């Protein structure tokens, strides 16, 4: 059955692979599953036809026969459950990998998104300069904790899993902020994820969308 996902027609990240279709593309590549991509403009995302797939009018979505999913974490979990390569066979190791998936999305990503949103949407507010260091410290607290836990291990729990896939994509959102560079083991961890063949294929595919369809101006 054909798998179709949705992605930005013109990603504001200019092909840096920071939008959330990247994690779904990467998971599908790790699982060896071919897929098609339907590109959407910002206005098309808010049309009823797309809202029937995604109640919040966002990307990514995932269609496979009758099944329609939204939420990148749920999509990655679905792929990981149905195909080898993203979750360990051992029940306890599998539960731990799923725990790291939730940790990436619930415990680390929100603080990074708060910082991004403040930079993007609140920079003109009188209180922005005061609030920014508070948000940066909140991100650093999480990075300190993650750095301690990872130590000199390659992955969060023994073998690479969907937990690492999500955590790497979450940490990549800090690229350009200069914050990750203070944590050599986390930088190396992200680089390890980016060096995987499946990651590279996914990255090139989303980059080709931008290259073939650059934003005006
Ligand atoms: N919780 C949902 C999920 O995990 O799937 C969140 C989905 C989401 O935020 N989608 C964003 C979207 O559709 C794209 S990824 N936004 C359009 C809208 O809400 O109208 C977020 C994103 C966008 C841009 C960059 N960037 O330019 O660097 C990075 C991340």
mmCIF file of C-alpha atoms in Angstrom, residues 7-156:
data_model
loop_
_atom_site.group_PDB
_atom_site.id
_atom_site.type_symbol
_atom_site.label_atom_id
_atom_site.label_comp_id
_atom_site.label_asym_id
_atom_site.label_seq_id
_atom_site.Cartn_x
_atom_site.Cartn_y
_atom_site.Cartn_z
ATOM 1 C CA UNK A 7 5.347 18.478 3.815
ATOM 2 C CA UNK A 8 5.797 22.214 3.254
ATOM 3 C CA UNK A 9 5.813 23.280 -0.382
ATOM 4 C CA UNK A 10 8.177 26.058 0.713
ATOM 5 C CA UNK A 11 9.725 25.253 4.049
ATOM 6 C CA UNK A 12 10.694 28.362 6.011
ATOM 7 C CA UNK A 13 13.844 26.497 7.085
ATOM 8 C CA UNK A 14 15.159 26.736 3.508
ATOM 9 C CA UNK A 15 15.948 23.044 3.243
ATOM 10 C CA UNK A 16 17.734 22.625 6.592
ATOM 11 C CA UNK A 17 15.506 19.693 7.491
ATOM 12 C CA UNK A 18 14.086 21.301 10.624
ATOM 13 C CA UNK A 19 10.390 20.893 9.833
ATOM 14 C CA UNK A 20 8.715 17.849 11.299
ATOM 15 C CA UNK A 21 8.288 15.934 8.049
ATOM 16 C CA UNK A 22 12.053 15.275 8.334
ATOM 17 C CA UNK A 23 11.621 12.857 11.251
ATOM 18 C CA UNK A 24 8.916 10.958 9.365
ATOM 19 C CA UNK A 25 11.022 10.792 6.199
ATOM 20 C CA UNK A 26 13.990 9.548 8.258
ATOM 21 C CA UNK A 27 11.881 6.866 9.992
ATOM 22 C CA UNK A 28 10.545 5.640 6.640
ATOM 23 C CA UNK A 29 14.088 5.489 5.266
ATOM 24 C CA UNK A 30 15.310 3.536 8.324
ATOM 25 C CA UNK A 31 12.389 1.141 7.830
ATOM 26 C CA UNK A 32 13.115 0.801 4.105
ATOM 27 C CA UNK A 33 9.598 1.918 3.171
ATOM 28 C CA UNK A 34 9.044 3.853 -0.069
ATOM 29 C CA UNK A 35 6.736 6.849 0.226
ATOM 30 C CA UNK A 36 5.267 9.729 -1.706
ATOM 31 C CA UNK A 37 5.114 13.331 -0.577
ATOM 32 C CA UNK A 38 2.256 15.754 -1.140
ATOM 33 C CA UNK A 39 3.532 19.313 -0.863
ATOM 34 C CA UNK A 40 1.260 21.942 0.665
ATOM 35 C CA UNK A 41 1.229 25.718 0.699
ATOM 36 C CA UNK A 42 0.429 27.460 3.995
ATOM 37 C CA UNK A 43 -3.052 28.269 2.713
ATOM 38 C CA UNK A 44 -3.734 24.710 1.485
ATOM 39 C CA UNK A 45 -2.912 23.443 4.996
ATOM 40 C CA UNK A 46 -5.856 25.391 6.359
ATOM 41 C CA UNK A 47 -8.336 24.197 3.720
ATOM 42 C CA UNK A 48 -11.065 21.726 4.745
ATOM 43 C CA UNK A 49 -9.536 19.005 2.552
ATOM 44 C CA UNK A 50 -6.330 19.016 4.613
ATOM 45 C CA UNK A 51 -8.083 19.651 7.920
ATOM 46 C CA UNK A 52 -9.950 16.384 7.392
ATOM 47 C CA UNK A 53 -6.518 14.730 7.674
ATOM 48 C CA UNK A 54 -5.063 17.078 10.272
ATOM 49 C CA UNK A 55 -7.405 18.836 12.698
ATOM 50 C CA UNK A 56 -4.844 21.581 13.383
ATOM 51 C CA UNK A 57 -4.091 22.268 9.722
ATOM 52 C CA UNK A 58 -0.402 21.363 9.909
ATOM 53 C CA UNK A 59 2.182 19.048 8.390
ATOM 54 C CA UNK A 60 3.161 16.245 8.546
ATOM 55 C CA UNK A 61 0.340 13.788 7.931
ATOM 56 C CA UNK A 62 0.589 10.126 6.980
ATOM 57 C CA UNK A 63 -1.805 8.182 4.744
ATOM 58 C CA UNK A 64 -1.649 4.449 4.122
ATOM 59 C CA UNK A 65 -4.809 2.933 2.661
ATOM 60 C CA UNK A 66 -7.653 3.796 5.042
ATOM 61 C CA UNK A 67 -5.306 4.917 7.774
ATOM 62 C CA UNK A 68 -4.727 8.639 8.294
ATOM 63 C CA UNK A 69 -2.388 9.848 11.032
ATOM 64 C CA UNK A 70 -1.106 13.208 12.221
ATOM 65 C CA UNK A 71 1.445 14.135 14.946
ATOM 66 C CA UNK A 72 5.009 13.321 13.938
ATOM 67 C CA UNK A 73 5.646 11.290 17.111
ATOM 68 C CA UNK A 74 2.605 9.079 16.530
ATOM 69 C CA UNK A 75 3.605 8.604 12.893
ATOM 70 C CA UNK A 76 7.172 7.617 13.793
ATOM 71 C CA UNK A 77 5.805 5.234 16.438
ATOM 72 C CA UNK A 78 3.442 3.667 13.895
ATOM 73 C CA UNK A 79 6.309 3.114 11.447
ATOM 74 C CA UNK A 80 8.557 1.766 14.211
ATOM 75 C CA UNK A 81 5.929 -0.693 15.407
ATOM 76 C CA UNK A 82 5.283 -2.132 11.968
ATOM 77 C CA UNK A 83 8.788 -2.374 10.576
ATOM 78 C CA UNK A 84 12.145 -3.581 11.841
ATOM 79 C CA UNK A 85 14.984 -1.211 12.622
ATOM 80 C CA UNK A 86 13.530 1.388 14.956
ATOM 81 C CA UNK A 87 12.480 -0.474 18.108
ATOM 82 C CA UNK A 88 14.332 -3.341 19.829
ATOM 83 C CA UNK A 89 12.760 -6.806 20.024
ATOM 84 C CA UNK A 90 13.377 -7.200 23.754
ATOM 85 C CA UNK A 91 10.251 -5.981 25.594
ATOM 86 C CA UNK A 92 12.055 -3.933 28.239
ATOM 87 C CA UNK A 93 14.468 -2.347 25.764
ATOM 88 C CA UNK A 94 11.471 -1.516 23.567
ATOM 89 C CA UNK A 95 9.682 0.157 26.473
ATOM 90 C CA UNK A 96 12.800 2.190 27.238
ATOM 91 C CA UNK A 97 13.120 3.274 23.591
ATOM 92 C CA UNK A 98 9.475 4.410 23.647
ATOM 93 C CA UNK A 99 10.195 6.295 26.865
ATOM 94 C CA UNK A 100 12.953 8.202 25.049
ATOM 95 C CA UNK A 101 10.517 9.010 22.236
ATOM 96 C CA UNK A 102 8.212 10.644 24.776
ATOM 97 C CA UNK A 103 11.139 12.349 26.519
ATOM 98 C CA UNK A 104 12.287 13.905 23.246
ATOM 99 C CA UNK A 105 8.825 15.239 22.417
ATOM 100 C CA UNK A 106 7.451 16.059 25.883
ATOM 101 C CA UNK A 107 10.469 17.000 27.958
ATOM 102 C CA UNK A 108 13.094 18.415 25.586
ATOM 103 C CA UNK A 109 11.304 19.747 22.488
ATOM 104 C CA UNK A 110 8.815 22.097 24.247
ATOM 105 C CA UNK A 111 11.612 24.167 25.800
ATOM 106 C CA UNK A 112 13.354 24.475 22.434
ATOM 107 C CA UNK A 113 10.097 25.431 20.724
ATOM 108 C CA UNK A 114 9.412 28.052 23.433
ATOM 109 C CA UNK A 115 12.804 29.608 22.722
ATOM 110 C CA UNK A 116 12.266 29.516 18.946
ATOM 111 C CA UNK A 117 8.799 31.055 19.270
ATOM 112 C CA UNK A 118 10.104 33.833 21.510
ATOM 113 C CA UNK A 119 12.834 34.692 18.998
ATOM 114 C CA UNK A 120 10.411 34.612 16.080
ATOM 115 C CA UNK A 121 7.264 36.132 17.538
ATOM 116 C CA UNK A 122 8.225 38.204 20.588
ATOM 117 C CA UNK A 123 11.419 39.994 19.523
ATOM 118 C CA UNK A 124 9.639 43.342 19.296
ATOM 119 C CA UNK A 125 8.162 43.159 22.817
ATOM 120 C CA UNK A 126 9.624 45.428 25.484
ATOM 121 C CA UNK A 127 10.232 42.447 27.779
ATOM 122 C CA UNK A 128 11.887 40.227 25.141
ATOM 123 C CA UNK A 129 15.496 40.888 26.249
ATOM 124 C CA UNK A 130 14.566 39.982 29.828
ATOM 125 C CA UNK A 131 12.676 36.815 28.901
ATOM 126 C CA UNK A 132 15.221 35.409 26.432
ATOM 127 C CA UNK A 133 17.896 34.365 28.988
ATOM 128 C CA UNK A 134 15.212 32.659 31.077
ATOM 129 C CA UNK A 135 14.165 30.527 28.097
ATOM 130 C CA UNK A 136 17.800 29.861 27.176
ATOM 131 C CA UNK A 137 18.522 28.680 30.726
ATOM 132 C CA UNK A 138 15.540 26.336 30.559
ATOM 133 C CA UNK A 139 16.935 24.772 27.382
ATOM 134 C CA UNK A 140 20.432 24.579 28.912
ATOM 135 C CA UNK A 141 19.046 22.780 31.980
ATOM 136 C CA UNK A 142 17.674 20.060 29.718
ATOM 137 C CA UNK A 143 20.896 19.893 27.701
ATOM 138 C CA UNK A 144 22.922 19.565 30.928
ATOM 139 C CA UNK A 145 20.728 16.671 32.001
ATOM 140 C CA UNK A 146 20.780 14.955 28.638
ATOM 141 C CA UNK A 147 24.539 15.454 28.394
ATOM 142 C CA UNK A 148 25.025 13.759 31.792
ATOM 143 C CA UNK A 149 22.798 10.851 30.861
ATOM 144 C CA UNK A 150 24.326 10.237 27.436
ATOM 145 C CA UNK A 151 27.906 10.481 28.714
ATOM 146 C CA UNK A 152 30.183 8.849 26.157
ATOM 147 C CA UNK A 153 27.565 6.397 24.857
ATOM 148 C CA UNK A 154 26.685 6.368 21.174
ATOM 149 C CA UNK A 155 22.916 6.221 21.696
ATOM 150 C CA UNK A 156 20.487 6.835 24.540
#
